[in-house]
Amino acid sequence: MSPIQPPELLCFVDGRFVSGRASFNKISPVDGSLSATVHEAGQDTVDAAVLAARRALQGAWGNSSVNARAQLLRRIADLIEDRFDEIVAAEIRDTGKPESLARELDVARAAMNFRAFADVVASAGLESFLTERPDGRRALNYAVSKPLGVVAVIVPWNLPLLLLTWKVAPALACGNAVVVKPSEEAPSTATLLAEIMSEAGVPDGVYNVVHGFGPGSAGEYLTSHPGIDGVTFTGETSTGSAIMRAVSPRVRPVSFELGGKNAAVVFADADLEAAVAGLTRSVFLNTGQVCLCTERVYVERPIFDDIVSGLAQQARALKLGRPSDPDTTTGPLISLGHRQKVRSYFDLAIEEGADVVVGGGVPELGADLARGAWIEPTLWTGLDNKHRILREEIFGPVAALVPFDTQEEAIRLANDTDYGLAASVWTQNLERGHQVAQAMRAGMAWVNTWYLRDLRSPFGGFGLSGIGREGGKHSLHFYTEPTNVCVQL
Ligand code: NAD
């Protein structure tokens, strides 16, 4: 059998695949092989994409009905499912994640995103008020929603299609046109989605893809473009800050889903087995590369040793390996560059005086994986909130465990962060579960579970974790502009 040729990924503008100004190599994090050549959009390609999006808004798409758009979204979901295996293969080629994860989480959620926002938009009503003045005059106020316009969608590499469609689905549901800039580390599925958009009958110019990097490349060209009406972004906090600067001269709205340094709080009355299983998932899922992953674990002192040893046992049992191996639980990090960053935190942990419970290095996985970005699942004890290990987002399969003595202390420790994305609380006392979850300064707080999502609920973060909320009607708010009409009766 001849080896499969790495694909050449083009940009997608106005319904057509187009070349870029140059191309770059996407390297597989599994074994260092070439996984794709990608065309990088120059300023001219970004200009053409923004112009095509604007033209689409001025055409039939601008007058499309909510029902027609909801139907289109459902057709896109069906087509994602028709091409499920192909999309899974593209996602694992870029990210190296286990095939089971790409199937159960990434690609399944992509289809679900389109269906969920078809339902949300189809059932959204108008805000209206009957005004009754003291002098007897009456008026009807009602707000009609219009698309925001040309929306720049910039996404990271960790859950590429899931996070992209989480933004594209509501944007299209609301009648916008989008220019998407996928991560340079995960360009494949956004490109496949372009084919699906055409097949579904999405008009030319409504969905455009510009590949490339951030500064001096497609990301910067897009966010500083005078033709965009808003930016929705998921990625690092420092990138969010750069994007804010880029859009500030023209005062465009932004929706930012940024980094996290998420806490889990485990009380002595928790179901220990369930807590260890939940923590294993929340620390190590996707090799710790989910913005919601737990990197700080606060444990009530009487069960501290049990949780440390239980979690360490689970960490040692994780199976690192090729995505297609059904026994694989854990893939590599996204790149050697990211592994270098994570390893620098391994060194820092030692400098800060951590005890390494498990991991702390690079695994030996044999010659064929030697050039991949593999890393050992790692747990530390012996540190506290003054250490950088507990303050900075590492974005790898790592956590530091810290004991606490009272509920008040646990809340204070969990909230002692500049971030505020997610938290989880483990207790069998439901009253305490509600109290502590409500006290969390975090956009999402789970009790006895983690990453259980209802797409109608608000998603986003406090502080350095973002601006605004998406999900359900919160997405509709961001992707539309209302005009309030007041009619004297
Ligand atoms: P990143 O910020 O480096 O890159 C994200 C995207 O922004 C990429 O497409 C990149 O090319 C682009 N970009 C970079 N610089 C830019 C610039 N100056 N202008 C415009 N675009 C630019 O993030 P990453 O490393 O791809 O992803 C990991 C980060 O994403 C972590 O911090 C993680 O917590 C965060 N994240 C947050 C959420 C959330 O929902 N809050 C979800 C997933 C990931």
mmCIF file of N, CA, C and O in Angstrom, residues 407 411-412 414-415 433-442 445:
data_model
loop_
_atom_site.group_PDB
_atom_site.id
_atom_site.type_symbol
_atom_site.label_atom_id
_atom_site.label_comp_id
_atom_site.label_asym_id
_atom_site.label_seq_id
_atom_site.Cartn_x
_atom_site.Cartn_y
_atom_site.Cartn_z
ATOM 1 N N GLN A 407 -14.306 24.867 54.882
ATOM 2 C CA GLN A 407 -15.017 25.244 53.644
ATOM 3 C C GLN A 407 -14.633 26.664 53.213
ATOM 4 O O GLN A 407 -14.413 26.921 52.022
ATOM 5 N N ILE A 411 -12.938 27.825 49.604
ATOM 6 C CA ILE A 411 -13.485 28.830 48.677
ATOM 7 C C ILE A 411 -12.437 29.908 48.413
ATOM 8 O O ILE A 411 -12.223 30.324 47.268
ATOM 9 N N ARG A 412 -11.771 30.337 49.488
ATOM 10 C CA ARG A 412 -10.770 31.404 49.323
ATOM 11 C C ARG A 412 -9.640 30.928 48.397
ATOM 12 O O ARG A 412 -9.233 31.638 47.479
ATOM 13 N N ALA A 414 -9.679 28.508 46.110
ATOM 14 C CA ALA A 414 -10.143 28.289 44.724
ATOM 15 C C ALA A 414 -10.301 29.623 43.995
ATOM 16 O O ALA A 414 -9.987 29.740 42.804
ATOM 17 N N ASN A 415 -10.784 30.645 44.716
ATOM 18 C CA ASN A 415 -11.023 31.950 44.073
ATOM 19 C C ASN A 415 -9.786 32.833 44.012
ATOM 20 O O ASN A 415 -9.831 33.912 43.411
ATOM 21 N N GLY A 433 -22.662 21.565 48.341
ATOM 22 C CA GLY A 433 -22.333 21.609 46.916
ATOM 23 C C GLY A 433 -22.856 22.884 46.268
ATOM 24 O O GLY A 433 -22.135 23.602 45.578
ATOM 25 N N HIS A 434 -24.150 23.190 46.540
ATOM 26 C CA HIS A 434 -24.734 24.423 45.987
ATOM 27 C C HIS A 434 -24.005 25.656 46.510
ATOM 28 O O HIS A 434 -23.681 26.558 45.744
ATOM 29 N N GLN A 435 -23.776 25.678 47.843
ATOM 30 C CA GLN A 435 -23.151 26.864 48.454
ATOM 31 C C GLN A 435 -21.774 27.140 47.849
ATOM 32 O O GLN A 435 -21.464 28.256 47.445
ATOM 33 N N VAL A 436 -20.962 26.100 47.788
ATOM 34 C CA VAL A 436 -19.590 26.306 47.326
ATOM 35 C C VAL A 436 -19.580 26.616 45.824
ATOM 36 O O VAL A 436 -18.866 27.507 45.369
ATOM 37 N N ALA A 437 -20.409 25.906 45.058
ATOM 38 C CA ALA A 437 -20.449 26.170 43.608
ATOM 39 C C ALA A 437 -20.884 27.612 43.347
ATOM 40 O O ALA A 437 -20.305 28.306 42.507
ATOM 41 N N GLN A 438 -21.888 28.083 44.091
ATOM 42 C CA GLN A 438 -22.351 29.466 43.883
ATOM 43 C C GLN A 438 -21.300 30.481 44.306
ATOM 44 O O GLN A 438 -21.280 31.595 43.799
ATOM 45 N N ALA A 439 -20.433 30.098 45.241
ATOM 46 C CA ALA A 439 -19.401 31.030 45.721
ATOM 47 C C ALA A 439 -18.199 31.103 44.783
ATOM 48 O O ALA A 439 -17.322 31.952 44.964
ATOM 49 N N MET A 440 -18.164 30.231 43.801
ATOM 50 C CA MET A 440 -17.008 30.218 42.898
ATOM 51 C C MET A 440 -17.027 31.441 41.979
ATOM 52 O O MET A 440 -18.044 31.739 41.359
ATOM 53 N N ARG A 441 -15.892 32.118 41.889
ATOM 54 C CA ARG A 441 -15.776 33.242 40.958
ATOM 55 C C ARG A 441 -15.323 32.643 39.620
ATOM 56 O O ARG A 441 -14.179 32.786 39.199
ATOM 57 N N ALA A 442 -16.250 31.940 38.970
ATOM 58 C CA ALA A 442 -15.930 31.216 37.731
ATOM 59 C C ALA A 442 -17.184 31.177 36.872
ATOM 60 O O ALA A 442 -18.296 31.166 37.399
ATOM 61 N N ALA A 445 -19.485 26.309 37.228
ATOM 62 C CA ALA A 445 -19.099 25.548 38.424
ATOM 63 C C ALA A 445 -19.903 24.251 38.443
ATOM 64 O O ALA A 445 -21.138 24.275 38.435
#
